[in-house]
Amino acid sequence: MDIAVEKVSEFILRARALDVKEGLSDPDSGSNPIDDGARDVLVDGTDDATEEELREMIAGLNDDERAELVAILFVGRGDMEPEEFPNAVRLAREREAAGTRTADYLLGIPNVGDLLDEGLAALGLNSEV
């Protein structure tokens, strides 16, 4: 694979951090972390850069790495078997060539971090998370 397992692992960590976020339930609470038990770290706010960081991370990948990241997802989701990985990479390239933005596609999938982790495991690779 062209994409390093470390890069996929970093993506998994950041995607999982994004998955646990929820919308603001009390935007005017005025509380601080001590008063609310630090629950605000699980609330998605305007100053949270997690999604932006994931988009930047994807934008920083070359074409082969982006295709392989999506292919790992296909394997982890069960769309393709590990031995079909080259075909999964080809399909990912075709998807991107047809105009599907990789960042939008990946970030639109619930539990994408878990699926990528499962994909790595199915390919016989261990994520570092």
PDB file of C-alpha atoms in Angstrom:
ATOM      1  CA  MET A   1       0.000   0.000   0.000  1.00  0.00           C
ATOM      2  CA  ASP A   2       1.086   3.547  -0.689  1.00  0.00           C
ATOM      3  CA  ILE A   3      -0.705   5.017   2.325  1.00  0.00           C
ATOM      4  CA  ALA A   4       1.122   4.525   5.602  1.00  0.00           C
ATOM      5  CA  VAL A   5      -0.735   2.750   8.388  1.00  0.00           C
ATOM      6  CA  GLU A   6       0.248   5.677  10.617  1.00  0.00           C
ATOM      7  CA  LYS A   7      -1.716   8.083   8.386  1.00  0.00           C
ATOM      8  CA  VAL A   8      -4.768   5.846   8.427  1.00  0.00           C
ATOM      9  CA  SER A   9      -4.462   5.509  12.213  1.00  0.00           C
ATOM     10  CA  GLU A  10      -4.298   9.289  12.622  1.00  0.00           C
ATOM     11  CA  PHE A  11      -7.391   9.643  10.451  1.00  0.00           C
ATOM     12  CA  ILE A  12      -9.176   7.006  12.556  1.00  0.00           C
ATOM     13  CA  LEU A  13      -8.373   8.873  15.778  1.00  0.00           C
ATOM     14  CA  ARG A  14      -9.607  12.197  14.427  1.00  0.00           C
ATOM     15  CA  ALA A  15     -12.714  10.640  12.857  1.00  0.00           C
ATOM     16  CA  ARG A  16     -13.623   8.993  16.149  1.00  0.00           C
ATOM     17  CA  ALA A  17     -13.196  12.331  17.916  1.00  0.00           C
ATOM     18  CA  LEU A  18     -15.619  13.837  15.424  1.00  0.00           C
ATOM     19  CA  ASP A  19     -18.099  10.944  15.769  1.00  0.00           C
ATOM     20  CA  VAL A  20     -18.590  11.548  19.497  1.00  0.00           C
ATOM     21  CA  LYS A  21     -19.450  15.215  19.034  1.00  0.00           C
ATOM     22  CA  GLU A  22     -23.032  16.359  19.382  1.00  0.00           C
ATOM     23  CA  GLY A  23     -24.739  19.650  18.656  1.00  0.00           C
ATOM     24  CA  LEU A  24     -25.052  22.454  21.162  1.00  0.00           C
ATOM     25  CA  SER A  25     -27.815  21.727  23.646  1.00  0.00           C
ATOM     26  CA  ASP A  26     -27.397  24.842  25.789  1.00  0.00           C
ATOM     27  CA  PRO A  27     -25.331  27.400  23.875  1.00  0.00           C
ATOM     28  CA  ASP A  28     -25.841  30.112  26.503  1.00  0.00           C
ATOM     29  CA  SER A  29     -25.017  28.060  29.566  1.00  0.00           C
ATOM     30  CA  GLY A  30     -22.032  30.179  30.557  1.00  0.00           C
ATOM     31  CA  SER A  31     -20.618  27.214  32.417  1.00  0.00           C
ATOM     32  CA  ASN A  32     -16.998  26.286  32.638  1.00  0.00           C
ATOM     33  CA  PRO A  33     -15.326  22.875  32.483  1.00  0.00           C
ATOM     34  CA  ILE A  34     -15.192  22.568  36.268  1.00  0.00           C
ATOM     35  CA  ASP A  35     -18.920  23.214  36.664  1.00  0.00           C
ATOM     36  CA  ASP A  36     -20.117  20.925  33.899  1.00  0.00           C
ATOM     37  CA  GLY A  37     -17.725  18.001  34.395  1.00  0.00           C
ATOM     38  CA  ALA A  38     -15.862  18.855  31.161  1.00  0.00           C
ATOM     39  CA  ARG A  39     -18.805  17.632  29.062  1.00  0.00           C
ATOM     40  CA  ASP A  40     -18.303  20.528  26.631  1.00  0.00           C
ATOM     41  CA  VAL A  41     -15.429  18.654  24.989  1.00  0.00           C
ATOM     42  CA  LEU A  42     -18.092  16.409  23.455  1.00  0.00           C
ATOM     43  CA  VAL A  43     -20.064  19.336  22.032  1.00  0.00           C
ATOM     44  CA  ASP A  44     -19.418  20.482  18.487  1.00  0.00           C
ATOM     45  CA  GLY A  45     -18.790  24.209  18.430  1.00  0.00           C
ATOM     46  CA  THR A  46     -17.707  26.842  15.968  1.00  0.00           C
ATOM     47  CA  ASP A  47     -14.141  26.820  17.295  1.00  0.00           C
ATOM     48  CA  ASP A  48     -13.737  23.050  16.911  1.00  0.00           C
ATOM     49  CA  ALA A  49     -11.280  22.257  14.132  1.00  0.00           C
ATOM     50  CA  THR A  50     -11.680  18.463  14.007  1.00  0.00           C
ATOM     51  CA  GLU A  51     -13.647  18.269  10.735  1.00  0.00           C
ATOM     52  CA  GLU A  52     -11.472  20.933   9.149  1.00  0.00           C
ATOM     53  CA  GLU A  53      -8.362  19.013  10.230  1.00  0.00           C
ATOM     54  CA  LEU A  54      -9.735  15.825   8.662  1.00  0.00           C
ATOM     55  CA  ARG A  55     -10.476  17.658   5.418  1.00  0.00           C
ATOM     56  CA  GLU A  56      -6.957  19.112   5.399  1.00  0.00           C
ATOM     57  CA  MET A  57      -5.514  15.686   6.102  1.00  0.00           C
ATOM     58  CA  ILE A  58      -7.399  14.203   3.129  1.00  0.00           C
ATOM     59  CA  ALA A  59      -6.396  17.143   0.903  1.00  0.00           C
ATOM     60  CA  GLY A  60      -2.755  16.477   1.825  1.00  0.00           C
ATOM     61  CA  LEU A  61      -2.904  12.905   0.533  1.00  0.00           C
ATOM     62  CA  ASN A  62      -1.801  12.102  -2.997  1.00  0.00           C
ATOM     63  CA  ASP A  63      -4.169  10.402  -5.460  1.00  0.00           C
ATOM     64  CA  ASP A  64      -2.990   6.888  -4.597  1.00  0.00           C
ATOM     65  CA  GLU A  65      -3.307   7.451  -0.852  1.00  0.00           C
ATOM     66  CA  ARG A  66      -6.836   8.880  -1.172  1.00  0.00           C
ATOM     67  CA  ALA A  67      -7.912   5.927  -3.297  1.00  0.00           C
ATOM     68  CA  GLU A  68      -6.418   3.452  -0.844  1.00  0.00           C
ATOM     69  CA  LEU A  69      -8.080   5.159   2.125  1.00  0.00           C
ATOM     70  CA  VAL A  70     -11.477   4.727   0.442  1.00  0.00           C
ATOM     71  CA  ALA A  71     -10.573   1.164  -0.552  1.00  0.00           C
ATOM     72  CA  ILE A  72      -9.783   0.352   3.094  1.00  0.00           C
ATOM     73  CA  LEU A  73     -13.247   1.671   3.940  1.00  0.00           C
ATOM     74  CA  PHE A  74     -14.832  -0.575   1.280  1.00  0.00           C
ATOM     75  CA  VAL A  75     -13.111  -3.592   2.832  1.00  0.00           C
ATOM     76  CA  GLY A  76     -13.998  -2.546   6.389  1.00  0.00           C
ATOM     77  CA  ARG A  77     -17.636  -2.004   5.471  1.00  0.00           C
ATOM     78  CA  GLY A  78     -17.792  -5.419   3.803  1.00  0.00           C
ATOM     79  CA  ASP A  79     -18.425  -4.072   0.311  1.00  0.00           C
ATOM     80  CA  MET A  80     -15.327  -5.894  -0.917  1.00  0.00           C
ATOM     81  CA  GLU A  81     -13.142  -8.683   0.387  1.00  0.00           C
ATOM     82  CA  PRO A  82      -9.483  -8.113   1.337  1.00  0.00           C
ATOM     83  CA  GLU A  83      -8.303 -10.044  -1.722  1.00  0.00           C
ATOM     84  CA  GLU A  84     -10.288  -7.585  -3.869  1.00  0.00           C
ATOM     85  CA  PHE A  85      -8.272  -4.621  -2.586  1.00  0.00           C
ATOM     86  CA  PRO A  86      -6.811  -3.724  -6.018  1.00  0.00           C
ATOM     87  CA  ASN A  87     -10.361  -3.615  -7.408  1.00  0.00           C
ATOM     88  CA  ALA A  88     -11.462  -1.508  -4.433  1.00  0.00           C
ATOM     89  CA  VAL A  89      -8.672   0.974  -5.206  1.00  0.00           C
ATOM     90  CA  ARG A  90      -9.770   1.108  -8.846  1.00  0.00           C
ATOM     91  CA  LEU A  91     -13.386   1.699  -7.800  1.00  0.00           C
ATOM     92  CA  ALA A  92     -12.300   4.476  -5.427  1.00  0.00           C
ATOM     93  CA  ARG A  93     -10.365   6.163  -8.251  1.00  0.00           C
ATOM     94  CA  GLU A  94     -13.379   5.910 -10.551  1.00  0.00           C
ATOM     95  CA  ARG A  95     -15.602   7.408  -7.844  1.00  0.00           C
ATOM     96  CA  GLU A  96     -13.281  10.388  -7.444  1.00  0.00           C
ATOM     97  CA  ALA A  97     -12.888  10.822 -11.228  1.00  0.00           C
ATOM     98  CA  ALA A  98     -16.688  10.957 -11.487  1.00  0.00           C
ATOM     99  CA  GLY A  99     -16.657  14.001  -9.205  1.00  0.00           C
ATOM    100  CA  THR A 100     -17.185  12.556  -5.739  1.00  0.00           C
ATOM    101  CA  ARG A 101     -14.986  14.499  -3.343  1.00  0.00           C
ATOM    102  CA  THR A 102     -13.188  12.050  -1.069  1.00  0.00           C
ATOM    103  CA  ALA A 103     -13.456  14.272   2.024  1.00  0.00           C
ATOM    104  CA  ASP A 104     -17.208  14.757   1.591  1.00  0.00           C
ATOM    105  CA  TYR A 105     -17.694  11.054   0.954  1.00  0.00           C
ATOM    106  CA  LEU A 106     -15.689   9.844   3.961  1.00  0.00           C
ATOM    107  CA  LEU A 107     -16.989  12.443   6.402  1.00  0.00           C
ATOM    108  CA  GLY A 108     -20.557  11.645   5.405  1.00  0.00           C
ATOM    109  CA  ILE A 109     -20.246   8.055   6.620  1.00  0.00           C
ATOM    110  CA  PRO A 110     -21.205   7.388  10.242  1.00  0.00           C
ATOM    111  CA  ASN A 111     -18.493   5.567  12.203  1.00  0.00           C
ATOM    112  CA  VAL A 112     -15.983   5.954   9.385  1.00  0.00           C
ATOM    113  CA  GLY A 113     -13.131   5.579  11.882  1.00  0.00           C
ATOM    114  CA  ASP A 114     -14.384   2.200  13.061  1.00  0.00           C
ATOM    115  CA  LEU A 115     -14.896   1.020   9.481  1.00  0.00           C
ATOM    116  CA  LEU A 116     -11.361   2.025   8.523  1.00  0.00           C
ATOM    117  CA  ASP A 117     -10.010   0.213  11.584  1.00  0.00           C
ATOM    118  CA  GLU A 118     -11.950  -2.905  10.562  1.00  0.00           C
ATOM    119  CA  GLY A 119     -10.635  -2.552   7.014  1.00  0.00           C
ATOM    120  CA  LEU A 120      -7.045  -2.452   8.208  1.00  0.00           C
ATOM    121  CA  ALA A 121      -7.641  -5.495  10.388  1.00  0.00           C
ATOM    122  CA  ALA A 122      -9.209  -7.402   7.487  1.00  0.00           C
ATOM    123  CA  LEU A 123      -6.125  -6.561   5.401  1.00  0.00           C
ATOM    124  CA  GLY A 124      -3.903  -7.996   8.148  1.00  0.00           C
ATOM    125  CA  LEU A 125      -2.682  -4.592   9.344  1.00  0.00           C
ATOM    126  CA  ASN A 126      -2.914  -3.187  12.850  1.00  0.00           C
ATOM    127  CA  SER A 127      -3.933   0.400  13.380  1.00  0.00           C
ATOM    128  CA  GLU A 128      -2.081   2.264  16.057  1.00  0.00           C
ATOM    129  CA  VAL A 129      -5.266   3.223  17.914  1.00  0.00           C
TER     130      VAL A 129
END
